[in-house]
Amino acid sequence: MKKECIAMLLAGGQGSRLYALTQKMAKPAVPFGGKYRIIDFPLSNCTNSGIDTVGVLTQYQPLELNDYIGNGQPWDLDRLRGGVHILPPYQTASGSSWYEGTANAIYQNIRFIDRYNPDYIIVLGGDHIYKMDYSRMVDFHKEHNADATIAVLNVSLEEASRFGIMTCDSDLRIVDFTEKPKEPKSTLASMGIYVFTWDKLRKYLIENEEAGGSKDFGKDIIPAMLQNNERMYAYSFEGYWKDVGTLYSLWEANMDILNPSNDLDLYDADWKIYSRNMSLPPQYIGPEANIQDSLVCDGCNVNGNVISSIVYSGVTIEKDVVIDHSVIMPGAVIRSGAVVKYAIIGEDSVIESDVKIGASKEETGSDTKWDIAVIGHGETISSGVSVAPGQMIPVV
Amino acid sequence: MIYNNILGLIFSNMHDESVSELTNVRTMGSILFGGRYRLIDFPLSNMTNSGIPEVGVITKANYQSLLDHIGSGREWDLGTKNGGLHLLPPFSHQKSGLYRGRIEALEGVLPFIQHSDAEYVVMSDCDVVTTIDFRPVIREHKKNEADITVVYAKHNFTNTGVGSRASTIIEVDDNKRVVSATINPDIIGEANRSLNMFVISRKILEKIVCRFAPEGFASFDKQVLQQNKANYKICGYEHKGYYEKIEDIMSYYTANMNLLKPENMQRMFLNNTPIYTKVKDSGPARYETGSKVENSLIADGCIIEGEVINSVLFRGVKVGKGAVVRNCILMQNTQIGEGAELHAVITDKNVKVGKDKLLTASTKNALFIKKNQKIEED
């Protein structure tokens, strides 16, 4: 069954820099923005872009992720032809191997992709928060008769060495690409979103596999294609895009959506972000509640102070609690008198009465290194305990 | 566990006339309730949660919003191959049309009932909002070897509201047998009020319909519960859970307001017994700086800049800066302009209240504003 373009979503990474939050779940399954999980963004983008066939490559701690994706119905990806497919590594007659790198993961699924005989494939990551119309990128790819198109955005020079950085000619054709350069030559950074002409990529995947090495798009495939003078173009993206690979950036991305003028409009009826619904009653805001500059979701019971924070689904916040600049993940319970500032509280954690967690930069003072405080999923913090800014429980 | 020998039947239009303000544009079953639900979500979820695999929804008029809402029934887990959801609109075959009462409605769907091989039928209207497990009702029904089991609740009728005048009152003896049924009596004090939910053996149901419908008898309560109680073994089952019965616009108002008491909320929405509804994928509710919200139920997708006290806000409601909303029910996508003040107002969907508008009524007699109405500044 022919499809013009299918998406392959790399969701197998451990997300080790999210430490406590990814001990038992893959990074794309980490809750985000109140009622979402990170993977809702690329999945919704696919649906909204008219891409109805998505392979999700899983490997690390897939239970939550598999459960969450299910048959893909919340994203309209339960289709008769195509739809969402979970693709874990598998055993073959010649043995079995884990996904060794991003390119290897796609290589191991060549048979899956070939079934759809696509002209193009789009390769996505599961660790970014953004809204993007992939169909425009595919159009751009076609217009330029490209073999590969890489989505890019302008970053600051300081940040540039964390990304794959490229240089382009005036037609946006890529002339140089360096993965995480020490001395970046430009500030055009790869967003880890690639469109490939499938025949071309297929050939490179096989060659790269035979050559061994790191089997990675950024390190192997892109440089090899560039070396052979393949037609590679940069598609520049404007709008909100955030890598949520670290605890701080995850917290920051949550804070970004509180800003009413942020570019990531979660209320846009024409580009909805879909998510699996938990069938909870509406939120109840009690007589003692005081909520300012915050987002609160279904199933919450709030009777305390919530300032500049995001309260996810099914959270209980008792009276005399202060939640300030914090991210409270689904099902957490914050008991009376607790103070939570500049912190992330993981799913189903219980913060008992009068616990103090985190502090603002100003309160911390300049002599101590400030960072957000993090409580993992399913932890209980007993009454009276203090968790310092930057401290993480459990320690990973 | 799924019970393949039980068929569910929901009457979506029954009691439409009692809340004509709201049913003017929809069925009883599609009336919005509790911030994110429609009344039919409760019987549908109750049936699904009780393991009933096949549910027919009988409808008669104004059913576009109902069709929109329930779709294929997937959200209630009824989008299945075996059983699932069946919409039963009027004029679908020779004898189905605009029925007057339950027996005629059943006559209209008789082929559907006959086609089923279920042993028991669970019937429910949409006027009672509650979480009920039908499994113990069916167990009792079997144990009592009943033909019909009427679900009732004890209620203390006062002289306010419609109360008993909109209810069938039954008396049961020590063996749970219904000994009398009175329809809409004007009584005060405690009595057993029928919740318009029944378990009935399918064969008996077919016989009842075939016997009474041709004679022009439309009312099930009158014809069966009242006049033929000696010919059938009719038993009562007391539902002890929390419920609200919608009988007119004020009881609708009070039923919503009662959910603002956390203990009622906990009894209406039990743990592990979700009430399912259509998913809208709206963003989280947003509370802007300077907002004040107290003792209110707020659905996802609301944006609140002003003050909201003792109110129920459905999805996508916007309350502008400096606006004050007290003791109100604001249905989906209502927009309250800056500085407007509303007290004891029920707004239907998509109502727009302009800047600085003042709308006040009493909580004893709330003001209702029709769907899509725009109340602009003077």
Short mmCIF file of N, CA and C in Angstrom, two decimals, chain A residues 33-36 73-74 257-260 262 266-267 272-275 277 279-287 289 291-298, chain B residues 34-37 74 260 262 265 269 274-276 279-291 293-303:
data_model
loop_
_atom_site.label_atom_id
_atom_site.label_comp_id
_atom_site.label_asym_id
_atom_site.label_seq_id
_atom_site.Cartn_x
_atom_site.Cartn_y
_atom_site.Cartn_z
N GLY A 33 3.35 20.08 30.24
CA GLY A 33 2.38 21.14 29.93
C GLY A 33 0.98 20.92 30.46
N GLY A 34 0.84 20.14 31.51
CA GLY A 34 -0.46 20.01 32.14
C GLY A 34 -1.16 18.72 31.78
N LYS A 35 -1.55 18.57 30.52
CA LYS A 35 -2.30 17.37 30.18
C LYS A 35 -1.66 16.57 29.06
N TYR A 36 -0.42 16.87 28.77
CA TYR A 36 0.24 16.23 27.64
C TYR A 36 1.40 15.36 28.11
N GLN A 73 -5.50 6.04 18.77
CA GLN A 73 -6.79 6.69 18.56
C GLN A 73 -6.82 8.17 18.98
N PRO A 74 -6.22 8.54 20.14
CA PRO A 74 -6.32 9.96 20.52
C PRO A 74 -5.73 10.92 19.49
N ILE A 257 5.20 28.12 28.60
CA ILE A 257 3.80 28.12 28.15
C ILE A 257 2.90 28.94 29.07
N LEU A 258 3.43 29.30 30.23
CA LEU A 258 2.64 30.20 31.09
C LEU A 258 2.63 31.62 30.56
N ASN A 259 3.65 31.93 29.79
CA ASN A 259 3.74 33.28 29.25
C ASN A 259 2.63 33.45 28.20
N PRO A 260 1.67 34.37 28.46
CA PRO A 260 0.52 34.47 27.54
C PRO A 260 0.93 34.78 26.10
N ASN A 262 3.47 33.47 24.54
CA ASN A 262 4.37 32.46 23.95
C ASN A 262 3.82 32.00 22.60
N LEU A 266 -1.59 26.66 22.98
CA LEU A 266 -2.26 25.38 23.23
C LEU A 266 -3.78 25.49 23.02
N TYR A 267 -4.26 26.69 22.70
CA TYR A 267 -5.70 26.90 22.56
C TYR A 267 -6.10 27.09 21.10
N LYS A 272 -4.61 21.56 17.16
CA LYS A 272 -4.74 21.04 18.52
C LYS A 272 -3.61 20.09 18.84
N ILE A 273 -3.22 20.08 20.10
CA ILE A 273 -2.31 19.05 20.56
C ILE A 273 -3.20 18.01 21.25
N TYR A 274 -3.19 16.81 20.70
CA TYR A 274 -4.05 15.75 21.20
C TYR A 274 -3.34 14.98 22.30
N SER A 275 -4.11 14.39 23.18
CA SER A 275 -3.49 13.58 24.23
C SER A 275 -4.48 12.52 24.67
N ASN A 277 -6.91 10.86 27.04
CA ASN A 277 -7.72 11.47 28.08
C ASN A 277 -7.90 10.52 29.26
N SER A 279 -10.39 10.73 31.54
CA SER A 279 -11.79 10.69 32.01
C SER A 279 -11.94 11.10 33.46
N LEU A 280 -11.45 12.27 33.77
CA LEU A 280 -11.57 12.79 35.14
C LEU A 280 -12.63 13.89 35.16
N PRO A 281 -13.27 14.08 36.32
CA PRO A 281 -14.22 15.19 36.42
C PRO A 281 -13.50 16.54 36.31
N PRO A 282 -14.27 17.63 36.15
CA PRO A 282 -13.60 18.93 36.06
C PRO A 282 -12.85 19.27 37.36
N GLN A 283 -11.98 20.24 37.28
CA GLN A 283 -11.22 20.64 38.46
C GLN A 283 -12.11 21.38 39.44
N TYR A 284 -11.89 21.12 40.73
CA TYR A 284 -12.63 21.84 41.76
C TYR A 284 -11.68 22.82 42.43
N ILE A 285 -12.07 24.07 42.43
CA ILE A 285 -11.25 25.11 43.06
C ILE A 285 -11.96 25.51 44.35
N GLY A 286 -11.32 25.26 45.47
CA GLY A 286 -11.96 25.42 46.77
C GLY A 286 -12.01 26.85 47.25
N PRO A 287 -12.69 27.05 48.39
CA PRO A 287 -12.89 28.41 48.91
C PRO A 287 -11.60 29.12 49.34
N ALA A 289 -8.66 28.77 47.82
CA ALA A 289 -7.67 28.75 46.73
C ALA A 289 -7.31 30.15 46.26
N ILE A 291 -5.19 31.24 42.82
CA ILE A 291 -4.43 30.76 41.66
C ILE A 291 -4.09 31.94 40.76
N GLN A 292 -2.84 32.16 40.52
CA GLN A 292 -2.42 33.28 39.69
C GLN A 292 -1.46 32.78 38.61
N ASP A 293 -1.68 33.25 37.40
CA ASP A 293 -0.74 33.00 36.31
C ASP A 293 -0.38 31.52 36.23
N SER A 294 -1.38 30.67 36.18
CA SER A 294 -1.12 29.23 36.24
C SER A 294 -2.06 28.46 35.32
N LEU A 295 -1.67 27.22 35.05
CA LEU A 295 -2.53 26.30 34.32
C LEU A 295 -2.92 25.16 35.26
N VAL A 296 -4.19 24.79 35.23
CA VAL A 296 -4.67 23.69 36.07
C VAL A 296 -5.52 22.78 35.17
N CYS A 297 -5.48 21.47 35.44
CA CYS A 297 -6.14 20.51 34.55
C CYS A 297 -7.29 19.76 35.23
N ASP A 298 -8.01 18.99 34.40
CA ASP A 298 -9.13 18.16 34.86
C ASP A 298 -8.74 17.31 36.06
N GLY B 34 -22.49 19.53 34.88
CA GLY B 34 -21.31 19.34 35.73
C GLY B 34 -19.97 19.74 35.10
N GLY B 35 -19.98 20.69 34.20
CA GLY B 35 -18.72 21.23 33.71
C GLY B 35 -18.19 20.58 32.46
N ARG B 36 -18.35 19.26 32.31
CA ARG B 36 -17.83 18.67 31.08
C ARG B 36 -18.65 17.50 30.57
N TYR B 37 -19.83 17.32 31.12
CA TYR B 37 -20.60 16.14 30.72
C TYR B 37 -21.89 16.53 30.02
N ARG B 74 -17.41 5.04 20.92
CA ARG B 74 -16.09 4.58 21.29
C ARG B 74 -15.65 5.12 22.65
N LEU B 260 -20.77 21.54 43.96
CA LEU B 260 -19.72 22.38 44.53
C LEU B 260 -19.38 21.96 45.95
N PRO B 262 -17.71 19.43 48.12
CA PRO B 262 -16.76 18.34 47.83
C PRO B 262 -17.30 16.96 48.19
N MET B 265 -19.42 15.78 45.36
CA MET B 265 -18.55 15.50 44.22
C MET B 265 -17.92 14.11 44.37
N PHE B 269 -18.66 11.14 41.70
CA PHE B 269 -17.57 10.62 40.88
C PHE B 269 -16.73 9.69 41.74
N PRO B 274 -15.05 5.68 36.30
CA PRO B 274 -15.05 6.96 35.58
C PRO B 274 -16.36 7.21 34.84
N ILE B 275 -16.71 8.46 34.73
CA ILE B 275 -17.81 8.86 33.86
C ILE B 275 -17.14 9.36 32.58
N TYR B 276 -17.44 8.67 31.49
CA TYR B 276 -16.78 9.00 30.22
C TYR B 276 -17.56 10.07 29.49
N VAL B 279 -14.22 13.54 24.17
CA VAL B 279 -12.97 14.26 24.40
C VAL B 279 -12.87 15.42 23.42
N LYS B 280 -12.50 16.58 23.94
CA LYS B 280 -12.44 17.77 23.09
C LYS B 280 -11.01 18.25 22.85
N ASP B 281 -10.06 17.71 23.57
CA ASP B 281 -8.66 18.13 23.43
C ASP B 281 -8.47 19.63 23.60
N SER B 282 -9.16 20.22 24.58
CA SER B 282 -8.89 21.63 24.87
C SER B 282 -7.64 21.71 25.75
N GLY B 283 -7.00 22.87 25.76
CA GLY B 283 -5.83 23.06 26.61
C GLY B 283 -6.23 23.09 28.08
N PRO B 284 -5.24 23.12 28.99
CA PRO B 284 -5.58 23.23 30.42
C PRO B 284 -6.31 24.55 30.71
N ALA B 285 -6.98 24.62 31.86
CA ALA B 285 -7.60 25.89 32.24
C ALA B 285 -6.50 26.86 32.64
N ARG B 286 -6.71 28.12 32.28
CA ARG B 286 -5.68 29.12 32.51
C ARG B 286 -6.19 30.19 33.47
N TYR B 287 -5.45 30.44 34.53
CA TYR B 287 -5.81 31.47 35.51
C TYR B 287 -4.82 32.60 35.38
N GLU B 288 -5.30 33.74 34.90
CA GLU B 288 -4.39 34.86 34.69
C GLU B 288 -4.12 35.58 36.02
N THR B 289 -3.07 36.37 36.01
CA THR B 289 -2.75 37.17 37.19
C THR B 289 -3.91 38.12 37.46
N GLY B 290 -4.31 38.19 38.71
CA GLY B 290 -5.44 39.06 39.07
C GLY B 290 -6.77 38.32 39.09
N SER B 291 -6.77 37.07 38.69
CA SER B 291 -8.03 36.31 38.73
C SER B 291 -8.32 35.86 40.15
N VAL B 293 -10.74 32.80 41.94
CA VAL B 293 -11.70 31.71 41.76
C VAL B 293 -11.91 31.02 43.09
N GLU B 294 -13.16 30.89 43.48
CA GLU B 294 -13.47 30.23 44.76
C GLU B 294 -14.63 29.27 44.57
N ASN B 295 -14.52 28.14 45.22
CA ASN B 295 -15.61 27.16 45.29
C ASN B 295 -16.30 26.97 43.94
N SER B 296 -15.53 26.59 42.93
CA SER B 296 -16.10 26.46 41.60
C SER B 296 -15.56 25.24 40.90
N LEU B 297 -16.34 24.76 39.94
CA LEU B 297 -15.88 23.67 39.08
C LEU B 297 -15.51 24.29 37.75
N ILE B 298 -14.29 24.01 37.32
CA ILE B 298 -13.80 24.64 36.10
C ILE B 298 -13.34 23.54 35.15
N ALA B 299 -13.78 23.60 33.92
CA ALA B 299 -13.36 22.59 32.95
C ALA B 299 -12.12 23.06 32.20
N ASP B 300 -11.46 22.12 31.54
CA ASP B 300 -10.31 22.45 30.70
C ASP B 300 -10.70 23.48 29.64
N GLY B 301 -9.72 24.23 29.21
CA GLY B 301 -9.96 25.17 28.12
C GLY B 301 -10.54 26.50 28.54
N CYS B 302 -10.83 26.67 29.86
CA CYS B 302 -11.33 27.97 30.33
C CYS B 302 -10.17 28.94 30.48
N ILE B 303 -10.44 30.21 30.25
CA ILE B 303 -9.44 31.25 30.48
C ILE B 303 -10.07 32.28 31.40
#
